[in-house]
Coordinates of C-alpha atoms in Angstrom, one line a residue:
Chain A
G1 CA -5.2 0.9 -10.2
A2 CA -6.5 3.4 -7.6
V3 CA -3.2 5.1 -6.7
V4 CA -2.9 8.2 -4.6
S5 CA 0.3 10.2 -4.4
Q6 CA 1.4 12.8 -2.0
H7 CA 4.1 15.5 -2.5
P8 CA 6.4 16.1 -0.8
S9 CA 7.0 12.9 1.2
R10 CA 9.1 14.8 3.8
V11 CA 9.4 18.5 4.5
I12 CA 11.4 20.5 7.1
C13 CA 10.6 24.1 7.5
K14 CA 11.2 27.0 9.9
S15 CA 8.7 28.1 12.4
G16 CA 6.4 30.8 10.9
T17 CA 6.6 29.6 7.3
S18 CA 3.8 28.0 5.3
V19 CA 4.0 24.6 3.8
K20 CA 1.8 23.1 1.0
I21 CA 1.1 19.4 0.6
E22 CA -0.4 18.0 -2.5
C23 CA -2.6 14.9 -2.8
R24 CA -3.3 13.5 -6.3
S25 CA -5.4 10.6 -7.5
L26 CA -3.4 9.3 -10.4
D27 CA -5.8 6.9 -12.2
F28 CA -9.2 8.0 -11.0
Q29 CA -11.3 11.0 -10.2
A30 CA -12.4 11.9 -6.8
T31 CA -14.9 14.6 -5.9
T32 CA -14.1 14.0 -2.2
M33 CA -10.7 13.6 -0.6
F34 CA -9.9 13.4 3.1
W35 CA -7.0 14.8 5.2
Y36 CA -5.8 13.0 8.3
R37 CA -3.1 13.7 10.8
Q38 CA -1.2 11.0 12.7
F39 CA 1.1 11.6 15.7
P40 CA 3.7 9.0 16.5
K41 CA 2.3 5.7 17.8
Q42 CA -1.3 7.1 17.5
S43 CA -4.2 6.5 15.2
L44 CA -5.3 8.6 12.3
M45 CA -7.4 11.7 13.1
L46 CA -9.6 13.2 10.4
M47 CA -8.9 16.9 10.0
A48 CA -11.2 17.8 7.1
T49 CA -13.1 16.6 4.1
S50 CA -12.1 18.2 0.8
N51 CA -14.8 18.7 -1.7
E52 CA -14.1 19.5 -5.4
G53 CA -15.4 23.0 -6.3
S54 CA -16.6 23.9 -2.8
K55 CA -15.4 24.6 0.7
A56 CA -13.8 22.0 2.8
T57 CA -15.6 20.6 5.9
Y58 CA -13.4 20.8 9.0
E59 CA -13.7 18.5 12.0
Q60 CA -14.3 20.1 15.4
G61 CA -11.2 21.6 16.8
V62 CA -9.3 22.0 13.5
E63 CA -8.5 25.6 12.7
K64 CA -9.6 26.2 9.1
D65 CA -7.5 29.4 8.8
K66 CA -4.4 27.5 9.8
F67 CA -5.0 24.4 7.6
L68 CA -6.1 25.7 4.3
I69 CA -7.6 23.1 1.9
N70 CA -8.1 23.6 -1.8
H71 CA -9.7 21.0 -4.1
A72 CA -9.5 22.7 -7.5
S73 CA -9.8 19.7 -9.7
L74 CA -11.1 16.1 -9.6
T75 CA -7.6 14.8 -9.1
L76 CA -5.9 17.3 -6.8
S77 CA -6.4 18.5 -3.3
T78 CA -3.9 20.6 -1.4
L79 CA -3.4 21.2 2.3
T80 CA -1.5 24.3 3.3
V81 CA -0.2 24.6 6.8
T82 CA 0.0 28.4 7.4
S83 CA 2.5 29.9 9.9
A84 CA 3.6 26.5 10.9
H85 CA 4.9 25.9 14.5
P86 CA 6.7 23.0 16.1
E87 CA 3.4 21.6 17.4
D88 CA 2.2 21.2 13.8
S89 CA 5.0 18.6 13.2
S90 CA 3.2 15.4 12.3
F91 CA 2.5 12.9 9.6
Y92 CA -0.2 14.0 7.2
I93 CA -2.1 11.5 5.2
C94 CA -4.7 12.0 2.4
S95 CA -7.2 9.6 1.0
A96 CA -9.6 9.6 -1.9
N97 CA -12.8 7.8 -2.7
P98 CA -13.2 6.8 -6.4
L99 CA -16.6 7.5 -7.8
G100 CA -18.2 7.4 -11.2
T101 CA -15.6 7.1 -13.8
S102 CA -13.7 4.3 -11.9
G103 CA -16.5 2.0 -12.6
R104 CA -17.3 1.6 -8.9
G105 CA -20.6 3.0 -7.7
P106 CA -21.1 5.3 -4.8
S107 CA -21.9 2.3 -2.5
Y108 CA -18.3 1.0 -2.7
N109 CA -17.0 3.2 0.1
E110 CA -13.4 2.2 -0.3
Q111 CA -10.9 5.0 0.3
F112 CA -7.4 4.8 -1.1
F113 CA -4.6 6.4 0.9
G114 CA -1.6 8.4 -0.1
P115 CA 1.8 7.5 1.3
G116 CA 1.8 10.4 3.7
T117 CA 3.9 13.5 4.3
R118 CA 6.1 13.9 7.3
L119 CA 6.2 17.6 8.3
T120 CA 8.9 18.8 10.7
V121 CA 8.8 22.4 11.9
L122 CA 11.9 23.7 13.5
Chain B
A1 CA -21.3 9.9 17.9
Q2 CA -19.7 6.9 16.2
T3 CA -16.7 5.4 18.0
V4 CA -14.4 2.5 17.4
T5 CA -12.5 0.7 20.2
Q6 CA -9.6 -1.6 19.9
S7 CA -8.7 -2.9 23.3
Q8 CA -5.4 -4.6 22.5
P9 CA -2.6 -2.1 22.1
E10 CA 0.0 -4.8 21.3
M11 CA 0.0 -8.4 20.3
S12 CA 2.7 -10.8 19.5
V13 CA 2.6 -14.3 18.0
Q14 CA 4.9 -16.8 16.4
E15 CA 5.0 -17.2 12.6
A16 CA 2.4 -19.6 11.3
E17 CA 0.1 -19.2 14.3
T18 CA -3.4 -17.7 14.1
V19 CA -4.1 -14.4 15.8
T20 CA -7.4 -12.5 16.4
L21 CA -7.6 -8.8 16.8
S22 CA -10.6 -7.3 18.5
C23 CA -12.7 -4.3 17.6
T24 CA -16.0 -3.0 18.9
Y25 CA -17.9 0.0 17.6
D26 CA -20.8 2.1 18.5
T27 CA -23.4 3.6 16.2
S28 CA -27.1 4.0 15.9
E29 CA -27.0 3.9 12.1
S30 CA -28.2 0.8 10.1
N31 CA -26.2 1.4 6.9
Y32 CA -22.5 1.3 7.6
Y33 CA -19.3 -0.3 6.5
L34 CA -16.4 -1.8 8.6
F35 CA -12.8 -2.0 7.5
W36 CA -9.5 -3.4 8.7
Y37 CA -6.5 -1.4 7.5
K38 CA -2.8 -2.4 7.9
Q39 CA -0.1 0.2 8.3
P40 CA 3.4 -1.4 8.0
P41 CA 6.6 0.5 8.9
S42 CA 6.4 2.3 5.6
R43 CA 3.2 4.0 7.0
Q44 CA 1.3 3.3 3.8
M45 CA -2.3 2.4 4.7
I46 CA -3.4 -0.8 3.1
L47 CA -7.0 -2.1 3.1
V48 CA -7.0 -5.7 4.5
I49 CA -10.7 -6.5 4.4
R50 CA -14.1 -4.8 4.4
Q51 CA -17.6 -5.8 5.6
E52 CA -20.9 -4.3 4.7
A53 CA -23.3 -4.2 7.7
Y54 CA -26.2 -5.5 5.7
K55 CA -24.4 -8.7 4.8
Q56 CA -24.7 -11.5 7.3
Q57 CA -21.9 -13.5 5.8
N58 CA -18.4 -12.8 7.2
A59 CA -15.9 -11.4 4.7
T60 CA -12.9 -13.4 3.8
E61 CA -9.7 -12.5 1.9
N62 CA -7.2 -15.3 1.7
R63 CA -5.7 -15.7 5.2
F64 CA -7.7 -12.9 6.6
S65 CA -11.3 -13.3 7.8
V66 CA -13.6 -11.4 10.1
N67 CA -16.1 -12.3 12.7
F68 CA -18.9 -9.7 12.4
Q69 CA -21.4 -9.8 15.2
K70 CA -23.8 -7.0 14.4
A71 CA -25.9 -7.3 17.6
A72 CA -22.8 -7.1 19.8
K73 CA -21.3 -4.4 17.5
S74 CA -18.1 -6.5 17.3
F75 CA -15.8 -6.8 14.3
S76 CA -12.7 -9.0 14.9
L77 CA -10.0 -9.8 12.5
K78 CA -8.5 -13.3 12.3
I79 CA -5.2 -13.8 10.6
S80 CA -4.4 -17.5 9.8
D81 CA -0.9 -18.9 9.1
S82 CA 0.6 -15.6 10.1
Q83 CA 3.7 -14.4 8.2
L84 CA 6.5 -12.1 9.1
G85 CA 5.1 -9.6 6.6
D86 CA 2.0 -9.3 8.6
T87 CA 3.9 -7.3 11.2
A88 CA 2.2 -3.9 11.3
M89 CA -0.2 -1.6 13.0
Y90 CA -3.8 -2.7 12.4
F91 CA -6.6 -0.2 12.5
C92 CA -10.3 -1.0 12.6
A93 CA -12.4 1.6 10.9
F94 CA -16.0 2.5 10.3
S95 CA -18.0 4.6 7.9
V96 CA -21.6 5.4 7.7
G97 CA -23.7 5.5 4.5
N98 CA -22.8 5.2 0.9
G99 CA -20.4 7.1 -1.2
A100 CA -17.5 9.2 0.0
Q101 CA -17.9 9.0 3.7
K102 CA -15.3 9.8 6.4
L103 CA -13.6 7.0 8.3
V104 CA -13.5 6.8 12.0
F105 CA -10.5 4.8 13.2
G106 CA -9.8 2.8 16.3
Q107 CA -6.7 3.3 18.4
G108 CA -4.8 0.6 16.6
T109 CA -3.2 -2.7 17.5
R110 CA 0.5 -3.2 17.0
L111 CA 1.0 -6.8 15.8
T112 CA 4.4 -8.4 15.8
I113 CA 5.0 -11.8 14.1
N114 CA 8.1 -13.5 15.5
P115 CA 10.2 -16.0 13.5

C-alpha cells in the first residue's frame, strides 16, 4: 500500500512553454502533499507544501507565480511550471503523508514519495 | 532554523562489511522525527528507517540500525552485512511535530558496495 504516482515521468519542452506534473496518491488520501526539486548529485530541496482545498505554502525563494500548485482533491496535486526556461530543468519529486482513512494517525509522520519527473527545457 | 548535516559525501565498502553513515542535526524543538531514506539509481526515494525523538531505544529494521544520540543531536545509520543492492544515495532527514510535516534533508552520502 501507500503508493504515489507521478505523471509524466519525463518531459522535454521548449523554452517559454508551460508544463504540468501530476502527483497522485493511489491507495490513500492525503490532505497534504509536498513538492521537491533535485538537481544532479544534490539533495532534495522543498519547494512548497500543497494543501487540499487551500493555497499552497511556498518555501523562501520559490516563485509562486512560476510554480503553480493546485491540490483539488484528496488524491491529486499538480505542479505547473509556467514559462519554463532551461534553468528550470531538474528532477521534480512529490510526496504525500497518509492521514485518517489509511488507518495511521497523524503522529505517524511518514511520507511516501512518487518516482519523480525529469523536466528538460530546451 | 532546522538543519541536517551529512559530513561524508561518499563511502565505499566491500560486500558483507558493516558501514556507518553519519548525520547530525540542529533543532530547538523537542517533538521531532528522524529518517534515513535511500535513493537508488532509479531515483525512487525509499524509507529505510525512522526514529521518534521521544523514544530512547534505537530503531532497528533487519540489517539497518541507528545510533540515536539525542543530547549530541546525532543520528547515524549502520548497515550490517552490506549487499550490492545497498548501493545508493542515502539521505538523513528530519521533521518537526506530528502529522504532515515537511522534511529537511541532509546533503546525502553516496554509498557504493563493491563485490
